[in-house]
Amino acid sequence: MATTAPRTDARPRARAEAWARAYEIPLWRAIVWDDPVNLMGYVTAVLQRHFGYSRARAHELMMRVHTTGRAVVNSGPRERIEADVVALHTYGLRATMEPAPAGAHAH
């Protein structure tokens, strides 16, 4: 079951990404899509809370969603991205996942 607690400790995330690179596990991307329901401040707050992004980084991603219709908000092993997408749905955001292009690096 997905948790909505913020990610404050980067060590497990770094270990997962190193493991994925070492074993050539394909990376996936979590994408947040623009919608007419959620306010920009709310989307910024969700990105801060769930991913532990700074306010500036979360605002940058929110503006990308607002201006282009979508933003890649995280990348990594499939299972982690699936959990992120489920968590984003619990916040009421429109989110999907897609395979990352070859040679992409995890966020």
PDB file of N, CA and C in Angstrom:
ATOM      1  N   MET A   1       0.849  -1.179   0.000  1.00  0.00           N
ATOM      2  CA  MET A   1       0.000   0.000   0.000  1.00  0.00           C
ATOM      3  C   MET A   1       0.887   1.232   0.000  1.00  0.00           C
ATOM      4  N   ALA A   2       0.539   2.203  -0.773  1.00  0.00           N
ATOM      5  CA  ALA A   2       1.337   3.426  -0.909  1.00  0.00           C
ATOM      6  C   ALA A   2       1.175   4.299   0.323  1.00  0.00           C
ATOM      7  N   THR A   3       2.232   4.988   0.646  1.00  0.00           N
ATOM      8  CA  THR A   3       2.192   5.929   1.756  1.00  0.00           C
ATOM      9  C   THR A   3       2.252   7.340   1.208  1.00  0.00           C
ATOM     10  N   THR A   4       1.662   8.252   1.939  1.00  0.00           N
ATOM     11  CA  THR A   4       1.702   9.635   1.496  1.00  0.00           C
ATOM     12  C   THR A   4       2.658  10.451   2.337  1.00  0.00           C
ATOM     13  N   ALA A   5       3.444   9.790   3.166  1.00  0.00           N
ATOM     14  CA  ALA A   5       4.420  10.505   3.983  1.00  0.00           C
ATOM     15  C   ALA A   5       5.523  11.073   3.096  1.00  0.00           C
ATOM     16  N   PRO A   6       6.054  12.223   3.465  1.00  0.00           N
ATOM     17  CA  PRO A   6       7.122  12.810   2.652  1.00  0.00           C
ATOM     18  C   PRO A   6       8.370  11.959   2.699  1.00  0.00           C
ATOM     19  N   ARG A   7       9.117  12.016   1.635  1.00  0.00           N
ATOM     20  CA  ARG A   7      10.377  11.295   1.567  1.00  0.00           C
ATOM     21  C   ARG A   7      11.465  12.218   2.081  1.00  0.00           C
ATOM     22  N   THR A   8      11.887  11.968   3.302  1.00  0.00           N
ATOM     23  CA  THR A   8      12.880  12.852   3.890  1.00  0.00           C
ATOM     24  C   THR A   8      14.268  12.240   3.892  1.00  0.00           C
ATOM     25  N   ASP A   9      14.366  10.936   3.780  1.00  0.00           N
ATOM     26  CA  ASP A   9      15.664  10.279   3.803  1.00  0.00           C
ATOM     27  C   ASP A   9      16.003   9.811   2.398  1.00  0.00           C
ATOM     28  N   ALA A  10      17.021  10.387   1.801  1.00  0.00           N
ATOM     29  CA  ALA A  10      17.376  10.077   0.412  1.00  0.00           C
ATOM     30  C   ALA A  10      18.180   8.795   0.287  1.00  0.00           C
ATOM     31  N   ARG A  11      18.681   8.246   1.394  1.00  0.00           N
ATOM     32  CA  ARG A  11      19.536   7.056   1.292  1.00  0.00           C
ATOM     33  C   ARG A  11      18.840   5.853   0.676  1.00  0.00           C
ATOM     34  N   PRO A  12      17.631   5.462   1.115  1.00  0.00           N
ATOM     35  CA  PRO A  12      16.986   4.318   0.450  1.00  0.00           C
ATOM     36  C   PRO A  12      16.727   4.583  -1.021  1.00  0.00           C
ATOM     37  N   ARG A  13      16.363   5.807  -1.353  1.00  0.00           N
ATOM     38  CA  ARG A  13      16.119   6.168  -2.747  1.00  0.00           C
ATOM     39  C   ARG A  13      17.408   6.049  -3.555  1.00  0.00           C
ATOM     40  N   ALA A  14      18.516   6.538  -3.016  1.00  0.00           N
ATOM     41  CA  ALA A  14      19.808   6.457  -3.710  1.00  0.00           C
ATOM     42  C   ALA A  14      20.229   5.006  -3.896  1.00  0.00           C
ATOM     43  N   ARG A  15      20.002   4.177  -2.877  1.00  0.00           N
ATOM     44  CA  ARG A  15      20.340   2.749  -2.998  1.00  0.00           C
ATOM     45  C   ARG A  15      19.509   2.084  -4.094  1.00  0.00           C
ATOM     46  N   ALA A  16      18.222   2.390  -4.146  1.00  0.00           N
ATOM     47  CA  ALA A  16      17.347   1.801  -5.168  1.00  0.00           C
ATOM     48  C   ALA A  16      17.792   2.216  -6.565  1.00  0.00           C
ATOM     49  N   GLU A  17      18.163   3.489  -6.722  1.00  0.00           N
ATOM     50  CA  GLU A  17      18.596   3.972  -8.030  1.00  0.00           C
ATOM     51  C   GLU A  17      19.928   3.348  -8.431  1.00  0.00           C
ATOM     52  N   ALA A  18      20.860   3.197  -7.480  1.00  0.00           N
ATOM     53  CA  ALA A  18      22.149   2.568  -7.776  1.00  0.00           C
ATOM     54  C   ALA A  18      21.939   1.111  -8.165  1.00  0.00           C
ATOM     55  N   TRP A  19      21.047   0.449  -7.459  1.00  0.00           N
ATOM     56  CA  TRP A  19      20.749  -0.952  -7.763  1.00  0.00           C
ATOM     57  C   TRP A  19      20.144  -1.067  -9.158  1.00  0.00           C
ATOM     58  N   ALA A  20      19.227  -0.173  -9.482  1.00  0.00           N
ATOM     59  CA  ALA A  20      18.585  -0.196 -10.806  1.00  0.00           C
ATOM     60  C   ALA A  20      19.618   0.007 -11.907  1.00  0.00           C
ATOM     61  N   ARG A  21      20.542   0.946 -11.686  1.00  0.00           N
ATOM     62  CA  ARG A  21      21.585   1.179 -12.701  1.00  0.00           C
ATOM     63  C   ARG A  21      22.504  -0.031 -12.816  1.00  0.00           C
ATOM     64  N   ALA A  22      22.901  -0.609 -11.688  1.00  0.00           N
ATOM     65  CA  ALA A  22      23.837  -1.737 -11.699  1.00  0.00           C
ATOM     66  C   ALA A  22      23.246  -2.941 -12.421  1.00  0.00           C
ATOM     67  N   TYR A  23      21.971  -3.163 -12.253  1.00  0.00           N
ATOM     68  CA  TYR A  23      21.332  -4.320 -12.865  1.00  0.00           C
ATOM     69  C   TYR A  23      20.553  -3.964 -14.130  1.00  0.00           C
ATOM     70  N   GLU A  24      20.767  -2.755 -14.626  1.00  0.00           N
ATOM     71  CA  GLU A  24      20.156  -2.281 -15.861  1.00  0.00           C
ATOM     72  C   GLU A  24      18.642  -2.452 -15.871  1.00  0.00           C
ATOM     73  N   ILE A  25      18.028  -2.094 -14.758  1.00  0.00           N
ATOM     74  CA  ILE A  25      16.577  -2.125 -14.663  1.00  0.00           C
ATOM     75  C   ILE A  25      16.032  -0.897 -15.379  1.00  0.00           C
ATOM     76  N   PRO A  26      15.070  -1.066 -16.271  1.00  0.00           N
ATOM     77  CA  PRO A  26      14.520   0.089 -16.988  1.00  0.00           C
ATOM     78  C   PRO A  26      13.874   1.084 -16.026  1.00  0.00           C
ATOM     79  N   LEU A  27      14.060   2.336 -16.324  1.00  0.00           N
ATOM     80  CA  LEU A  27      13.468   3.386 -15.501  1.00  0.00           C
ATOM     81  C   LEU A  27      12.112   3.788 -16.053  1.00  0.00           C
ATOM     82  N   TRP A  28      11.271   4.258 -15.159  1.00  0.00           N
ATOM     83  CA  TRP A  28       9.944   4.753 -15.498  1.00  0.00           C
ATOM     84  C   TRP A  28       9.820   6.177 -14.996  1.00  0.00           C
ATOM     85  N   ARG A  29       8.858   6.922 -15.550  1.00  0.00           N
ATOM     86  CA  ARG A  29       8.648   8.313 -15.160  1.00  0.00           C
ATOM     87  C   ARG A  29       7.224   8.501 -14.658  1.00  0.00           C
ATOM     88  N   ALA A  30       7.090   9.250 -13.571  1.00  0.00           N
ATOM     89  CA  ALA A  30       5.778   9.661 -13.070  1.00  0.00           C
ATOM     90  C   ALA A  30       5.469  11.026 -13.667  1.00  0.00           C
ATOM     91  N   ILE A  31       4.285  11.163 -14.227  1.00  0.00           N
ATOM     92  CA  ILE A  31       3.885  12.390 -14.904  1.00  0.00           C
ATOM     93  C   ILE A  31       2.618  12.926 -14.249  1.00  0.00           C
ATOM     94  N   VAL A  32       2.635  14.202 -13.929  1.00  0.00           N
ATOM     95  CA  VAL A  32       1.435  14.890 -13.442  1.00  0.00           C
ATOM     96  C   VAL A  32       0.887  15.699 -14.612  1.00  0.00           C
ATOM     97  N   TRP A  33      -0.426  15.597 -14.806  1.00  0.00           N
ATOM     98  CA  TRP A  33      -1.108  16.265 -15.913  1.00  0.00           C
ATOM     99  C   TRP A  33      -1.940  17.431 -15.396  1.00  0.00           C
ATOM    100  N   ASP A  34      -2.080  18.441 -16.221  1.00  0.00           N
ATOM    101  CA  ASP A  34      -2.909  19.598 -15.881  1.00  0.00           C
ATOM    102  C   ASP A  34      -4.367  19.162 -15.802  1.00  0.00           C
ATOM    103  N   ASP A  35      -5.085  19.782 -14.886  1.00  0.00           N
ATOM    104  CA  ASP A  35      -6.522  19.535 -14.799  1.00  0.00           C
ATOM    105  C   ASP A  35      -7.216  20.831 -14.385  1.00  0.00           C
ATOM    106  N   PRO A  36      -8.511  20.922 -14.616  1.00  0.00           N
ATOM    107  CA  PRO A  36      -9.214  22.162 -14.294  1.00  0.00           C
ATOM    108  C   PRO A  36      -9.683  22.241 -12.844  1.00  0.00           C
ATOM    109  N   VAL A  37      -9.319  21.268 -12.014  1.00  0.00           N
ATOM    110  CA  VAL A  37      -9.856  21.179 -10.662  1.00  0.00           C
ATOM    111  C   VAL A  37      -8.878  21.684  -9.601  1.00  0.00           C
ATOM    112  N   ASN A  38      -7.652  21.185  -9.619  1.00  0.00           N
ATOM    113  CA  ASN A  38      -6.706  21.476  -8.542  1.00  0.00           C
ATOM    114  C   ASN A  38      -6.036  22.840  -8.722  1.00  0.00           C
ATOM    115  N   LEU A  39      -5.971  23.576  -7.628  1.00  0.00           N
ATOM    116  CA  LEU A  39      -5.323  24.888  -7.643  1.00  0.00           C
ATOM    117  C   LEU A  39      -3.807  24.723  -7.695  1.00  0.00           C
ATOM    118  N   MET A  40      -3.146  25.717  -8.249  1.00  0.00           N
ATOM    119  CA  MET A  40      -1.694  25.654  -8.410  1.00  0.00           C
ATOM    120  C   MET A  40      -0.991  25.515  -7.061  1.00  0.00           C
ATOM    121  N   GLY A  41      -1.458  26.224  -6.050  1.00  0.00           N
ATOM    122  CA  GLY A  41      -0.856  26.127  -4.721  1.00  0.00           C
ATOM    123  C   GLY A  41      -0.983  24.737  -4.135  1.00  0.00           C
ATOM    124  N   TYR A  42      -2.110  24.087  -4.403  1.00  0.00           N
ATOM    125  CA  TYR A  42      -2.322  22.726  -3.912  1.00  0.00           C
ATOM    126  C   TYR A  42      -1.356  21.758  -4.580  1.00  0.00           C
ATOM    127  N   VAL A  43      -1.206  21.858  -5.888  1.00  0.00           N
ATOM    128  CA  VAL A  43      -0.278  20.971  -6.608  1.00  0.00           C
ATOM    129  C   VAL A  43       1.136  21.175  -6.089  1.00  0.00           C
ATOM    130  N   THR A  44       1.540  22.406  -5.870  1.00  0.00           N
ATOM    131  CA  THR A  44       2.858  22.702  -5.312  1.00  0.00           C
ATOM    132  C   THR A  44       3.016  22.042  -3.952  1.00  0.00           C
ATOM    133  N   ALA A  45       2.013  22.159  -3.100  1.00  0.00           N
ATOM    134  CA  ALA A  45       2.077  21.570  -1.759  1.00  0.00           C
ATOM    135  C   ALA A  45       2.173  20.053  -1.815  1.00  0.00           C
ATOM    136  N   VAL A  46       1.442  19.420  -2.718  1.00  0.00           N
ATOM    137  CA  VAL A  46       1.508  17.964  -2.864  1.00  0.00           C
ATOM    138  C   VAL A  46       2.907  17.528  -3.275  1.00  0.00           C
ATOM    139  N   LEU A  47       3.501  18.222  -4.235  1.00  0.00           N
ATOM    140  CA  LEU A  47       4.843  17.858  -4.694  1.00  0.00           C
ATOM    141  C   LEU A  47       5.865  18.037  -3.574  1.00  0.00           C
ATOM    142  N   GLN A  48       5.691  19.056  -2.760  1.00  0.00           N
ATOM    143  CA  GLN A  48       6.581  19.256  -1.620  1.00  0.00           C
ATOM    144  C   GLN A  48       6.405  18.127  -0.611  1.00  0.00           C
ATOM    145  N   ARG A  49       5.169  17.848  -0.286  1.00  0.00           N
ATOM    146  CA  ARG A  49       4.904  16.858   0.754  1.00  0.00           C
ATOM    147  C   ARG A  49       5.291  15.448   0.328  1.00  0.00           C
ATOM    148  N   HIS A  50       4.859  15.034  -0.848  1.00  0.00           N
ATOM    149  CA  HIS A  50       5.100  13.645  -1.256  1.00  0.00           C
ATOM    150  C   HIS A  50       6.558  13.378  -1.640  1.00  0.00           C
ATOM    151  N   PHE A  51       7.129  14.272  -2.425  1.00  0.00           N
ATOM    152  CA  PHE A  51       8.484  14.025  -2.917  1.00  0.00           C
ATOM    153  C   PHE A  51       9.564  14.697  -2.078  1.00  0.00           C
ATOM    154  N   GLY A  52       9.172  15.585  -1.188  1.00  0.00           N
ATOM    155  CA  GLY A  52      10.156  16.292  -0.379  1.00  0.00           C
ATOM    156  C   GLY A  52      10.888  17.374  -1.155  1.00  0.00           C
ATOM    157  N   TYR A  53      10.293  17.839  -2.254  1.00  0.00           N
ATOM    158  CA  TYR A  53      10.920  18.888  -3.051  1.00  0.00           C
ATOM    159  C   TYR A  53      10.869  20.218  -2.304  1.00  0.00           C
ATOM    160  N   SER A  54      11.858  21.062  -2.573  1.00  0.00           N
ATOM    161  CA  SER A  54      11.826  22.421  -2.031  1.00  0.00           C
ATOM    162  C   SER A  54      10.625  23.140  -2.634  1.00  0.00           C
ATOM    163  N   ARG A  55      10.244  24.235  -2.003  1.00  0.00           N
ATOM    164  CA  ARG A  55       9.121  25.019  -2.539  1.00  0.00           C
ATOM    165  C   ARG A  55       9.427  25.502  -3.953  1.00  0.00           C
ATOM    166  N   ALA A  56      10.678  25.929  -4.175  1.00  0.00           N
ATOM    167  CA  ALA A  56      11.068  26.424  -5.501  1.00  0.00           C
ATOM    168  C   ALA A  56      10.971  25.317  -6.556  1.00  0.00           C
ATOM    169  N   ARG A  57      11.457  24.117  -6.235  1.00  0.00           N
ATOM    170  CA  ARG A  57      11.418  23.010  -7.193  1.00  0.00           C
ATOM    171  C   ARG A  57       9.969  22.586  -7.458  1.00  0.00           C
ATOM    172  N   ALA A  58       9.176  22.480  -6.390  1.00  0.00           N
ATOM    173  CA  ALA A  58       7.773  22.100  -6.553  1.00  0.00           C
ATOM    174  C   ALA A  58       7.027  23.138  -7.389  1.00  0.00           C
ATOM    175  N   HIS A  59       7.312  24.415  -7.159  1.00  0.00           N
ATOM    176  CA  HIS A  59       6.670  25.490  -7.929  1.00  0.00           C
ATOM    177  C   HIS A  59       7.077  25.401  -9.406  1.00  0.00           C
ATOM    178  N   GLU A  60       8.350  25.137  -9.650  1.00  0.00           N
ATOM    179  CA  GLU A  60       8.837  24.993 -11.035  1.00  0.00           C
ATOM    180  C   GLU A  60       8.090  23.867 -11.754  1.00  0.00           C
ATOM    181  N   LEU A  61       7.948  22.717 -11.095  1.00  0.00           N
ATOM    182  CA  LEU A  61       7.238  21.593 -11.706  1.00  0.00           C
ATOM    183  C   LEU A  61       5.763  21.912 -11.911  1.00  0.00           C
ATOM    184  N   MET A  62       5.141  22.568 -10.917  1.00  0.00           N
ATOM    185  CA  MET A  62       3.741  22.951 -11.053  1.00  0.00           C
ATOM    186  C   MET A  62       3.551  23.890 -12.233  1.00  0.00           C
ATOM    187  N   MET A  63       4.458  24.843 -12.411  1.00  0.00           N
ATOM    188  CA  MET A  63       4.343  25.770 -13.536  1.00  0.00           C
ATOM    189  C   MET A  63       4.517  25.043 -14.868  1.00  0.00           C
ATOM    190  N   ARG A  64       5.361  24.031 -14.894  1.00  0.00           N
ATOM    191  CA  ARG A  64       5.504  23.235 -16.115  1.00  0.00           C
ATOM    192  C   ARG A  64       4.185  22.522 -16.436  1.00  0.00           C
ATOM    193  N   VAL A  65       3.539  21.975 -15.406  1.00  0.00           N
ATOM    194  CA  VAL A  65       2.229  21.350 -15.599  1.00  0.00           C
ATOM    195  C   VAL A  65       1.240  22.390 -16.126  1.00  0.00           C
ATOM    196  N   HIS A  66       1.238  23.542 -15.511  1.00  0.00           N
ATOM    197  CA  HIS A  66       0.283  24.594 -15.869  1.00  0.00           C
ATOM    198  C   HIS A  66       0.493  25.121 -17.290  1.00  0.00           C
ATOM    199  N   THR A  67       1.747  25.283 -17.695  1.00  0.00           N
ATOM    200  CA  THR A  67       2.022  25.896 -19.004  1.00  0.00           C
ATOM    201  C   THR A  67       2.102  24.900 -20.153  1.00  0.00           C
ATOM    202  N   THR A  68       2.564  23.682 -19.879  1.00  0.00           N
ATOM    203  CA  THR A  68       2.716  22.709 -20.969  1.00  0.00           C
ATOM    204  C   THR A  68       1.698  21.580 -20.912  1.00  0.00           C
ATOM    205  N   GLY A  69       0.979  21.485 -19.797  1.00  0.00           N
ATOM    206  CA  GLY A  69      -0.021  20.431 -19.672  1.00  0.00           C
ATOM    207  C   GLY A  69       0.461  19.207 -18.924  1.00  0.00           C
ATOM    208  N   ARG A  70       1.769  19.109 -18.683  1.00  0.00           N
ATOM    209  CA  ARG A  70       2.305  17.939 -17.983  1.00  0.00           C
ATOM    210  C   ARG A  70       3.702  18.227 -17.484  1.00  0.00           C
ATOM    211  N   ALA A  71       4.144  17.423 -16.518  1.00  0.00           N
ATOM    212  CA  ALA A  71       5.523  17.506 -16.040  1.00  0.00           C
ATOM    213  C   ALA A  71       5.938  16.148 -15.496  1.00  0.00           C
ATOM    214  N   VAL A  72       7.168  15.770 -15.792  1.00  0.00           N
ATOM    215  CA  VAL A  72       7.751  14.574 -15.182  1.00  0.00           C
ATOM    216  C   VAL A  72       8.177  14.968 -13.778  1.00  0.00           C
ATOM    217  N   VAL A  73       7.587  14.328 -12.775  1.00  0.00           N
ATOM    218  CA  VAL A  73       7.858  14.712 -11.398  1.00  0.00           C
ATOM    219  C   VAL A  73       8.788  13.755 -10.677  1.00  0.00           C
ATOM    220  N   ASN A  74       9.030  12.587 -11.242  1.00  0.00           N
ATOM    221  CA  ASN A  74       9.957  11.632 -10.642  1.00  0.00           C
ATOM    222  C   ASN A  74      10.260  10.542 -11.651  1.00  0.00           C
ATOM    223  N   SER A  75      11.374   9.871 -11.462  1.00  0.00           N
ATOM    224  CA  SER A  75      11.701   8.705 -12.289  1.00  0.00           C
ATOM    225  C   SER A  75      12.467   7.718 -11.437  1.00  0.00           C
ATOM    226  N   GLY A  76      12.373   6.452 -11.812  1.00  0.00           N
ATOM    227  CA  GLY A  76      13.045   5.403 -11.060  1.00  0.00           C
ATOM    228  C   GLY A  76      12.507   4.046 -11.447  1.00  0.00           C
ATOM    229  N   PRO A  77      12.781   3.029 -10.622  1.00  0.00           N
ATOM    230  CA  PRO A  77      12.274   1.679 -10.910  1.00  0.00           C
ATOM    231  C   PRO A  77      10.743   1.666 -10.951  1.00  0.00           C
ATOM    232  N   ARG A  78      10.216   0.775 -11.746  1.00  0.00           N
ATOM    233  CA  ARG A  78       8.766   0.728 -11.999  1.00  0.00           C
ATOM    234  C   ARG A  78       7.929   0.675 -10.711  1.00  0.00           C
ATOM    235  N   GLU A  79       8.319  -0.156  -9.771  1.00  0.00           N
ATOM    236  CA  GLU A  79       7.528  -0.316  -8.560  1.00  0.00           C
ATOM    237  C   GLU A  79       7.435   0.983  -7.767  1.00  0.00           C
ATOM    238  N   ARG A  80       8.528   1.719  -7.700  1.00  0.00           N
ATOM    239  CA  ARG A  80       8.508   2.983  -6.973  1.00  0.00           C
ATOM    240  C   ARG A  80       7.621   4.003  -7.683  1.00  0.00           C
ATOM    241  N   ILE A  81       7.699   4.037  -9.005  1.00  0.00           N
ATOM    242  CA  ILE A  81       6.893   4.995  -9.763  1.00  0.00           C
ATOM    243  C   ILE A  81       5.415   4.626  -9.689  1.00  0.00           C
ATOM    244  N   GLU A  82       5.107   3.326  -9.710  1.00  0.00           N
ATOM    245  CA  GLU A  82       3.713   2.905  -9.534  1.00  0.00           C
ATOM    246  C   GLU A  82       3.176   3.411  -8.197  1.00  0.00           C
ATOM    247  N   ALA A  83       3.977   3.281  -7.138  1.00  0.00           N
ATOM    248  CA  ALA A  83       3.562   3.754  -5.814  1.00  0.00           C
ATOM    249  C   ALA A  83       3.375   5.269  -5.815  1.00  0.00           C
ATOM    250  N   ASP A  84       4.257   5.980  -6.497  1.00  0.00           N
ATOM    251  CA  ASP A  84       4.113   7.434  -6.587  1.00  0.00           C
ATOM    252  C   ASP A  84       2.811   7.818  -7.288  1.00  0.00           C
ATOM    253  N   VAL A  85       2.500   7.155  -8.384  1.00  0.00           N
ATOM    254  CA  VAL A  85       1.284   7.476  -9.142  1.00  0.00           C
ATOM    255  C   VAL A  85       0.043   7.197  -8.298  1.00  0.00           C
ATOM    256  N   VAL A  86       0.040   6.077  -7.590  1.00  0.00           N
ATOM    257  CA  VAL A  86      -1.096   5.771  -6.710  1.00  0.00           C
ATOM    258  C   VAL A  86      -1.224   6.846  -5.635  1.00  0.00           C
ATOM    259  N   ALA A  87      -0.115   7.248  -5.045  1.00  0.00           N
ATOM    260  CA  ALA A  87      -0.146   8.291  -4.017  1.00  0.00           C
ATOM    261  C   ALA A  87      -0.656   9.612  -4.584  1.00  0.00           C
ATOM    262  N   LEU A  88      -0.198   9.978  -5.778  1.00  0.00           N
ATOM    263  CA  LEU A  88      -0.663  11.220  -6.404  1.00  0.00           C
ATOM    264  C   LEU A  88      -2.169  11.165  -6.666  1.00  0.00           C
ATOM    265  N   HIS A  89      -2.676   9.987  -7.017  1.00  0.00           N
ATOM    266  CA  HIS A  89      -4.115   9.833  -7.201  1.00  0.00           C
ATOM    267  C   HIS A  89      -4.855  10.056  -5.878  1.00  0.00           C
ATOM    268  N   THR A  90      -4.279   9.594  -4.762  1.00  0.00           N
ATOM    269  CA  THR A  90      -4.949   9.797  -3.472  1.00  0.00           C
ATOM    270  C   THR A  90      -5.030  11.277  -3.121  1.00  0.00           C
ATOM    271  N   TYR A  91      -4.111  12.069  -3.628  1.00  0.00           N
ATOM    272  CA  TYR A  91      -4.169  13.517  -3.446  1.00  0.00           C
ATOM    273  C   TYR A  91      -5.140  14.170  -4.430  1.00  0.00           C
ATOM    274  N   GLY A  92      -5.674  13.404  -5.363  1.00  0.00           N
ATOM    275  CA  GLY A  92      -6.615  13.953  -6.331  1.00  0.00           C
ATOM    276  C   GLY A  92      -5.971  14.494  -7.592  1.00  0.00           C
ATOM    277  N   LEU A  93      -4.675  14.220  -7.777  1.00  0.00           N
ATOM    278  CA  LEU A  93      -3.995  14.697  -8.981  1.00  0.00           C
ATOM    279  C   LEU A  93      -4.142  13.675 -10.105  1.00  0.00           C
ATOM    280  N   ARG A  94      -4.135  14.171 -11.319  1.00  0.00           N
ATOM    281  CA  ARG A  94      -4.148  13.311 -12.500  1.00  0.00           C
ATOM    282  C   ARG A  94      -2.698  12.950 -12.799  1.00  0.00           C
ATOM    283  N   ALA A  95      -2.360  11.674 -12.667  1.00  0.00           N
ATOM    284  CA  ALA A  95      -0.976  11.230 -12.852  1.00  0.00           C
ATOM    285  C   ALA A  95      -0.950   9.898 -13.590  1.00  0.00           C
ATOM    286  N   THR A  96       0.088   9.726 -14.396  1.00  0.00           N
ATOM    287  CA  THR A  96       0.309   8.477 -15.118  1.00  0.00           C
ATOM    288  C   THR A  96       1.792   8.150 -15.048  1.00  0.00           C
ATOM    289  N   MET A  97       2.137   7.011 -15.616  1.00  0.00           N
ATOM    290  CA  MET A  97       3.547   6.639 -15.698  1.00  0.00           C
ATOM    291  C   MET A  97       3.852   6.166 -17.105  1.00  0.00           C
ATOM    292  N   GLU A  98       5.131   6.303 -17.481  1.00  0.00           N
ATOM    293  CA  GLU A  98       5.566   5.860 -18.807  1.00  0.00           C
ATOM    294  C   GLU A  98       7.025   5.439 -18.700  1.00  0.00           C
ATOM    295  N   PRO A  99       7.456   4.567 -19.602  1.00  0.00           N
ATOM    296  CA  PRO A  99       8.881   4.196 -19.592  1.00  0.00           C
ATOM    297  C   PRO A  99       9.737   5.424 -19.887  1.00  0.00           C
ATOM    298  N   ALA A 100      10.844   5.531 -19.181  1.00  0.00           N
ATOM    299  CA  ALA A 100      11.787   6.624 -19.443  1.00  0.00           C
ATOM    300  C   ALA A 100      12.578   6.295 -20.704  1.00  0.00           C
ATOM    301  N   PRO A 101      12.994   7.307 -21.447  1.00  0.00           N
ATOM    302  CA  PRO A 101      13.810   7.055 -22.629  1.00  0.00           C
ATOM    303  C   PRO A 101      15.124   6.367 -22.238  1.00  0.00           C
ATOM    304  N   ALA A 102      15.684   5.623 -23.155  1.00  0.00           N
ATOM    305  CA  ALA A 102      16.962   4.962 -22.898  1.00  0.00           C
ATOM    306  C   ALA A 102      18.008   6.001 -22.517  1.00  0.00           C
ATOM    307  N   GLY A 103      18.796   5.691 -21.530  1.00  0.00           N
ATOM    308  CA  GLY A 103      19.847   6.604 -21.093  1.00  0.00           C
ATOM    309  C   GLY A 103      19.385   7.639 -20.086  1.00  0.00           C
ATOM    310  N   ALA A 104      18.093   7.613 -19.708  1.00  0.00           N
ATOM    311  CA  ALA A 104      17.582   8.585 -18.730  1.00  0.00           C
ATOM    312  C   ALA A 104      18.096   8.231 -17.346  1.00  0.00           C
ATOM    313  N   HIS A 105      18.224   9.239 -16.507  1.00  0.00           N
ATOM    314  CA  HIS A 105      18.678   9.057 -15.130  1.00  0.00           C
ATOM    315  C   HIS A 105      17.519   9.287 -14.186  1.00  0.00           C
ATOM    316  N   ALA A 106      17.540   8.592 -13.063  1.00  0.00           N
ATOM    317  CA  ALA A 106      16.490   8.751 -12.056  1.00  0.00           C
ATOM    318  C   ALA A 106      16.597  10.109 -11.393  1.00  0.00           C
ATOM    319  N   HIS A 107      15.458  10.669 -11.001  1.00  0.00           N
ATOM    320  CA  HIS A 107      15.402  11.949 -10.268  1.00  0.00           C
ATOM    321  C   HIS A 107      15.667  11.699  -8.818  1.00  0.00           C
TER     322      HIS A 107
END
